[in-house]
XYZ file of C-alpha atoms in Angstrom:
410
model
C -101.812 -41.383 37.250
C -98.469 -41.723 35.479
C -97.468 -45.068 34.018
C -94.900 -46.991 36.012
C -91.342 -46.524 34.827
C -89.901 -49.667 33.244
C -86.321 -49.982 34.478
C -83.767 -52.549 33.275
C -80.572 -53.152 35.208
C -77.992 -55.271 33.406
C -75.689 -56.980 35.894
C -76.612 -58.660 39.158
C -73.556 -57.652 41.150
C -73.091 -55.219 44.022
C -73.571 -52.061 41.928
C -76.579 -53.403 40.047
C -78.376 -54.560 43.182
C -77.668 -51.381 45.092
C -78.929 -49.301 42.162
C -82.098 -51.395 41.957
C -82.748 -50.966 45.679
C -82.134 -47.203 45.588
C -84.428 -46.897 42.571
C -87.233 -48.890 44.218
C -86.985 -46.885 47.436
C -87.122 -43.618 45.466
C -90.057 -44.705 43.273
C -92.007 -47.655 44.737
C -94.135 -47.743 41.562
C -91.176 -48.374 39.252
C -91.040 -51.821 37.685
C -87.432 -52.893 38.023
C -85.818 -55.987 36.527
C -82.228 -57.123 37.096
C -80.817 -59.193 34.232
C -77.891 -61.379 35.280
C -76.082 -63.489 32.675
C -74.731 -65.959 35.215
C -76.475 -68.659 37.253
C -76.353 -66.718 40.529
C -76.366 -63.083 41.580
C -73.699 -61.310 43.641
C -71.077 -63.964 42.866
C -68.177 -61.559 43.396
C -69.614 -60.508 46.757
C -69.668 -64.166 47.761
C -65.949 -64.800 47.170
C -64.547 -61.396 48.150
C -62.397 -61.068 51.230
C -61.837 -64.821 51.379
C -65.582 -65.386 51.654
C -66.022 -62.744 54.352
C -66.821 -59.798 52.019
C -64.724 -56.683 52.563
C -67.775 -54.380 52.389
C -65.990 -51.030 52.588
C -63.117 -49.201 54.250
C -63.404 -47.147 57.420
C -62.368 -43.851 55.849
C -64.982 -41.140 56.246
C -63.112 -38.192 54.730
C -63.901 -38.047 50.984
C -60.624 -36.235 50.248
C -58.628 -39.050 51.835
C -60.913 -41.683 50.378
C -60.279 -40.672 46.758
C -56.532 -41.216 47.233
C -57.234 -44.967 47.223
C -58.341 -44.844 43.574
C -55.545 -44.916 40.968
C -58.144 -43.972 38.346
C -61.340 -42.007 38.837
C -60.553 -40.659 42.307
C -60.886 -36.969 41.556
C -64.221 -37.450 39.801
C -65.520 -39.416 42.809
C -65.086 -36.522 45.238
C -68.589 -35.207 44.521
C -70.298 -38.620 44.653
C -68.488 -39.509 47.896
C -69.743 -36.287 49.462
C -73.258 -37.695 48.902
C -72.739 -41.368 49.764
C -69.578 -42.601 51.451
C -68.511 -45.440 53.799
C -70.392 -43.914 56.733
C -73.587 -44.143 54.668
C -72.793 -47.714 53.606
C -72.342 -48.717 57.245
C -75.618 -47.048 58.231
C -77.484 -48.636 55.293
C -76.494 -52.191 56.202
C -76.795 -51.752 59.960
C -80.309 -50.307 59.607
C -81.191 -53.586 57.898
C -79.712 -55.765 60.603
C -76.185 -56.353 59.250
C -73.608 -55.003 61.673
C -70.099 -54.315 60.398
C -66.744 -54.351 62.169
C -63.479 -52.563 61.466
C -60.172 -54.425 61.398
C -56.793 -52.917 62.290
C -56.004 -51.948 58.682
C -59.355 -50.160 58.213
C -61.082 -52.892 56.215
C -64.695 -53.508 57.204
C -66.475 -56.859 57.253
C -69.829 -58.124 58.513
C -69.586 -59.133 62.179
C -70.609 -62.637 61.077
C -67.452 -62.894 58.910
C -69.720 -64.346 56.210
C -70.391 -62.798 52.822
C -73.789 -64.512 52.931
C -74.871 -61.869 55.478
C -74.432 -59.185 52.801
C -75.908 -61.294 50.005
C -78.995 -62.296 51.994
C -79.574 -58.694 53.034
C -79.522 -57.491 49.414
C -81.692 -60.384 48.175
C -84.229 -59.906 50.984
C -84.479 -56.181 50.261
C -84.938 -56.838 46.554
C -87.745 -59.282 47.277
C -89.397 -56.905 49.750
C -89.336 -54.094 47.207
C -90.716 -56.241 44.393
C -87.613 -56.201 42.201
C -87.594 -58.969 39.607
C -84.382 -60.972 39.179
C -83.800 -62.920 35.992
C -80.803 -65.264 36.060
C -79.015 -66.842 33.080
C -80.398 -63.965 31.034
C -77.656 -62.252 29.030
C -78.517 -59.179 26.999
C -77.312 -59.912 23.467
C -78.209 -56.568 21.890
C -79.582 -53.106 22.605
C -81.201 -50.366 20.510
C -81.866 -46.752 21.410
C -85.488 -45.821 20.736
C -87.367 -42.538 20.765
C -88.601 -43.005 24.315
C -86.308 -45.648 25.761
C -84.458 -48.822 24.836
C -85.153 -52.182 23.267
C -83.183 -55.026 24.831
C -82.633 -58.209 22.873
C -82.580 -61.320 25.027
C -81.950 -64.813 23.695
C -85.645 -65.683 23.430
C -87.407 -62.323 23.345
C -87.019 -58.561 23.291
C -88.200 -56.115 25.943
C -88.747 -52.379 25.882
C -87.792 -50.218 28.852
C -87.810 -46.527 29.704
C -84.407 -46.432 31.356
C -81.352 -48.633 31.362
C -78.483 -49.119 33.805
C -75.343 -51.018 32.816
C -73.550 -52.502 35.826
C -71.755 -55.413 34.210
C -68.356 -55.064 35.874
C -65.471 -56.053 33.636
C -67.610 -58.313 31.431
C -66.950 -57.887 27.696
C -70.717 -57.966 27.107
C -71.096 -54.743 29.070
C -68.408 -53.079 26.988
C -70.230 -54.177 23.816
C -73.537 -52.730 25.030
C -71.922 -49.436 26.038
C -70.214 -49.201 22.640
C -73.473 -50.005 20.823
C -75.045 -47.016 22.587
C -72.322 -44.654 21.394
C -69.819 -44.723 24.249
C -66.112 -44.833 23.586
C -64.233 -46.904 26.136
C -60.819 -46.676 27.719
C -59.169 -50.057 27.004
C -59.326 -52.415 29.941
C -56.173 -53.812 31.588
C -55.756 -55.851 34.787
C -55.255 -54.125 38.115
C -54.609 -55.619 41.583
C -52.262 -58.480 40.817
C -49.159 -60.055 42.332
C -45.656 -60.156 40.841
C -43.964 -63.246 39.463
C -40.252 -63.265 40.378
C -38.019 -65.968 38.891
C -35.689 -66.265 41.873
C -35.761 -69.838 43.267
C -34.045 -68.797 46.509
C -36.621 -66.064 47.126
C -39.510 -68.377 46.351
C -38.198 -70.835 48.929
C -39.172 -68.170 51.480
C -42.875 -68.670 50.630
C -44.937 -67.707 53.656
C -42.459 -65.153 55.036
C -44.136 -61.811 55.642
C -42.928 -58.354 56.632
C -45.168 -55.772 58.249
C -43.541 -52.863 56.464
C -41.297 -52.583 53.433
C -40.866 -49.929 50.765
C -41.305 -51.226 47.214
C -40.534 -49.097 44.158
C -40.957 -49.483 40.406
C -39.073 -47.548 37.778
C -40.870 -47.861 34.456
C -39.963 -45.650 31.470
C -39.014 -42.661 33.593
C -41.986 -43.029 35.943
C -41.191 -43.974 39.519
C -43.886 -45.473 41.715
C -43.281 -46.183 45.378
C -45.466 -47.679 48.110
C -44.893 -48.707 51.704
C -46.745 -51.483 53.515
C -46.917 -55.201 54.298
C -45.336 -57.725 51.915
C -45.760 -61.484 51.561
C -43.346 -63.847 49.803
C -45.197 -66.539 47.829
C -44.213 -69.664 45.917
C -44.399 -67.639 42.675
C -42.905 -64.338 43.860
C -44.265 -61.395 45.822
C -47.700 -60.391 47.091
C -49.261 -58.485 49.983
C -50.841 -55.019 50.199
C -47.716 -53.111 49.114
C -47.431 -55.156 45.909
C -51.150 -54.930 45.153
C -51.050 -51.130 45.551
C -48.079 -50.904 43.200
C -49.866 -53.097 40.659
C -52.931 -50.858 40.825
C -51.133 -47.545 40.428
C -48.800 -49.036 37.828
C -51.452 -51.054 35.966
C -51.147 -49.287 32.610
C -47.374 -48.841 32.736
C -46.831 -52.498 33.590
C -49.239 -53.581 30.844
C -47.247 -51.541 28.318
C -44.070 -53.245 29.551
C -45.685 -56.687 29.268
C -45.203 -57.076 33.019
C -41.406 -56.973 32.782
C -39.831 -54.476 35.175
C -37.350 -54.083 38.015
C -38.705 -53.867 41.541
C -36.577 -52.303 44.275
C -37.235 -53.262 47.898
C -36.071 -51.555 51.078
C -36.683 -54.148 53.774
C -36.158 -51.601 56.602
C -37.904 -48.407 55.416
C -38.282 -46.902 58.875
C -34.532 -46.475 59.169
C -32.549 -44.333 56.754
C -30.000 -46.030 54.522
C -27.273 -44.277 56.512
C -28.697 -45.607 59.793
C -28.777 -49.156 58.440
C -25.169 -48.789 57.299
C -24.139 -47.585 60.777
C -26.106 -50.437 62.394
C -24.217 -52.997 60.297
C -20.862 -51.453 61.116
C -21.692 -51.307 64.818
C -22.914 -54.909 64.821
C -19.682 -56.055 63.193
C -17.654 -54.167 65.806
C -19.598 -55.308 68.883
C -20.423 -58.926 67.979
C -17.294 -59.813 66.016
C -17.203 -63.448 67.173
C -20.853 -64.251 66.407
C -21.800 -66.122 63.263
C -24.033 -64.087 60.970
C -26.492 -66.948 60.527
C -27.190 -66.978 64.281
C -27.985 -63.289 64.246
C -31.274 -61.515 63.599
C -30.629 -58.061 62.238
C -33.140 -55.320 63.189
C -35.988 -57.826 63.613
C -35.871 -59.041 60.017
C -37.452 -62.529 59.753
C -34.706 -65.126 60.198
C -35.309 -66.848 56.855
C -35.258 -63.493 55.076
C -31.991 -62.542 56.825
C -30.340 -65.755 55.641
C -31.581 -65.059 52.109
C -30.158 -61.514 52.187
C -26.808 -62.912 53.322
C -26.917 -65.238 50.318
C -27.663 -62.287 47.981
C -24.622 -60.504 49.408
C -22.544 -63.665 48.844
C -21.770 -64.045 52.551
C -21.783 -67.604 54.000
C -24.118 -67.783 56.988
C -21.453 -69.518 59.111
C -19.035 -66.605 58.689
C -18.244 -64.527 61.786
C -18.922 -60.812 61.756
C -15.211 -60.089 62.138
C -14.562 -61.979 58.887
C -16.933 -59.859 56.779
C -15.056 -57.552 54.411
C -16.025 -53.950 53.710
C -17.092 -54.976 50.220
C -19.365 -57.709 51.591
C -20.792 -55.364 54.206
C -21.644 -52.875 51.453
C -23.287 -55.638 49.407
C -25.357 -56.664 52.427
C -26.359 -53.058 53.083
C -27.522 -52.733 49.478
C -29.420 -56.031 49.666
C -31.288 -54.746 52.731
C -32.019 -51.196 51.585
C -32.114 -51.356 47.783
C -32.317 -54.921 46.534
C -33.483 -55.247 42.915
C -35.866 -58.024 41.857
C -36.766 -58.702 38.230
C -40.531 -58.939 37.704
C -41.058 -61.653 35.107
C -44.821 -61.546 34.848
C -48.197 -60.952 36.426
C -49.554 -63.321 39.026
C -53.152 -63.463 40.173
C -54.919 -62.100 43.208
C -57.529 -64.747 43.899
C -59.872 -62.686 46.076
C -60.472 -59.882 43.602
C -60.396 -59.412 39.877
C -60.252 -55.726 39.147
C -59.633 -53.937 35.872
C -58.505 -50.448 34.962
C -60.501 -48.996 32.090
C -64.093 -48.811 30.919
C -66.542 -45.947 30.482
C -64.775 -42.607 31.118
C -66.332 -40.620 33.943
C -66.006 -37.520 31.788
C -68.725 -38.899 29.499
C -71.225 -38.992 32.392
C -73.081 -36.509 34.520
C -71.511 -37.630 37.802
C -74.405 -36.197 39.818
C -76.645 -38.809 38.189
C -74.231 -41.370 36.675
C -76.123 -40.741 33.428
C -74.671 -40.635 29.935
C -74.209 -37.106 28.618
C -75.077 -38.089 25.064
C -77.576 -40.930 25.578
C -80.304 -39.750 27.988
C -81.832 -42.524 30.041
C -78.635 -44.606 30.019
C -76.878 -44.955 33.371
C -73.705 -46.677 34.582
C -72.441 -47.969 37.931
C -69.616 -50.033 39.371
C -66.526 -51.392 37.697
C -67.789 -50.848 34.140
C -66.717 -47.257 34.813
C -63.064 -46.284 34.466
C -62.697 -46.367 38.232
C -60.636 -48.810 40.250
C -59.447 -48.805 43.827
C -56.677 -50.496 45.731
C -57.514 -53.515 47.849
C -59.279 -52.847 51.134
C -62.988 -52.388 50.358
C -62.594 -49.410 48.037
C -63.921 -51.126 44.916
C -67.084 -52.149 46.723
C -67.501 -48.594 48.004
C -67.417 -47.368 44.413
C -70.127 -49.929 43.628
C -72.339 -48.798 46.539
C -71.841 -45.090 45.815
C -72.281 -45.169 42.044
C -75.178 -47.618 42.368
C -76.972 -45.468 44.952
C -76.593 -42.300 42.865
C -77.591 -44.003 39.609
C -80.537 -45.742 41.279
C -82.011 -42.514 42.583
C -81.554 -40.856 39.205
C -83.183 -43.797 37.413
C -86.357 -43.062 39.362
C -86.248 -39.304 38.846
C -89.122 -38.310 36.548
C -87.994 -34.682 36.532
C -85.396 -35.429 33.841
């Protein structure tokens, strides 16, 4: 009888747990230990989605799915053909956790509680005999002839195989570097924009279902369309978060100083909006602009756009000059807002950078030059936009790595 494989998983988050579970199901004899530096496991799962846990996104076509990843998408096509959102849904539902799909495609547990996901993972780990060691950071690692020696604070342990699933923790980067991996420098992704415009910030709470937001940074133009939210520090909402993700490296290079252009009515051409303004002026000449709501724009936003065009809200349409009408048209279709810095997105902290996928065998999530070393989750140079995509990367890479960890054929 073969000796049991000794498996160490560093990181007690979504990817680490899912890898441990996949490993234990593949080889029930494997002795698996999860080392978590913090006081509790799955802490990011607990706070994600406002405490509801956005488990995945209801997109079952791998080719469409990879478009939600500013970095790493192309390399994920193969892994997603093996384990994708449909498989995530089936995995949780077969263990008693039903999921629901919201209008924007995000998926949550029916309970609307992240504890449903956490308890499921913890219960499975206990059932499968996986050991969990909390407050146990790995302070050093050495490659040995037949495995790895891990240095803990009070002892050292020897294992046959090692998985790093430490998210964006600097300790994970240090361990990967110590084992010979070069890393792509890490920069923030998924953040809001600080805009130093007091009048705009007075609109905090105003939201629009659909705007087009564009960034022009050093010759690169990025454009996204979607919902936007005005906050007390600037701009947020899905369209801003997508721009921040796809522009993460460019914005970092610019020290988060850039011009943002917003078209508040993207479903109408600029020419149509211009004609609408001219027609409104002709047909409602005696109405005051402030008592008007143009093309269903939120009233507070409309008053703000009038202010940007230097048009008093008590002015009648007949009193608006051609020059003012042009300024208003530009404010609606191509207003420019100076980004003065990076805000935070409290529900997720995502980084761009980490271990390049090119340095791994993506069929196993195993290092090409350090056999027996595996990676999963956000430690990889993979990041998705908001909407459950980052968790799906954790489930997929964890599942693939976990099965490979237990594979004695390699």
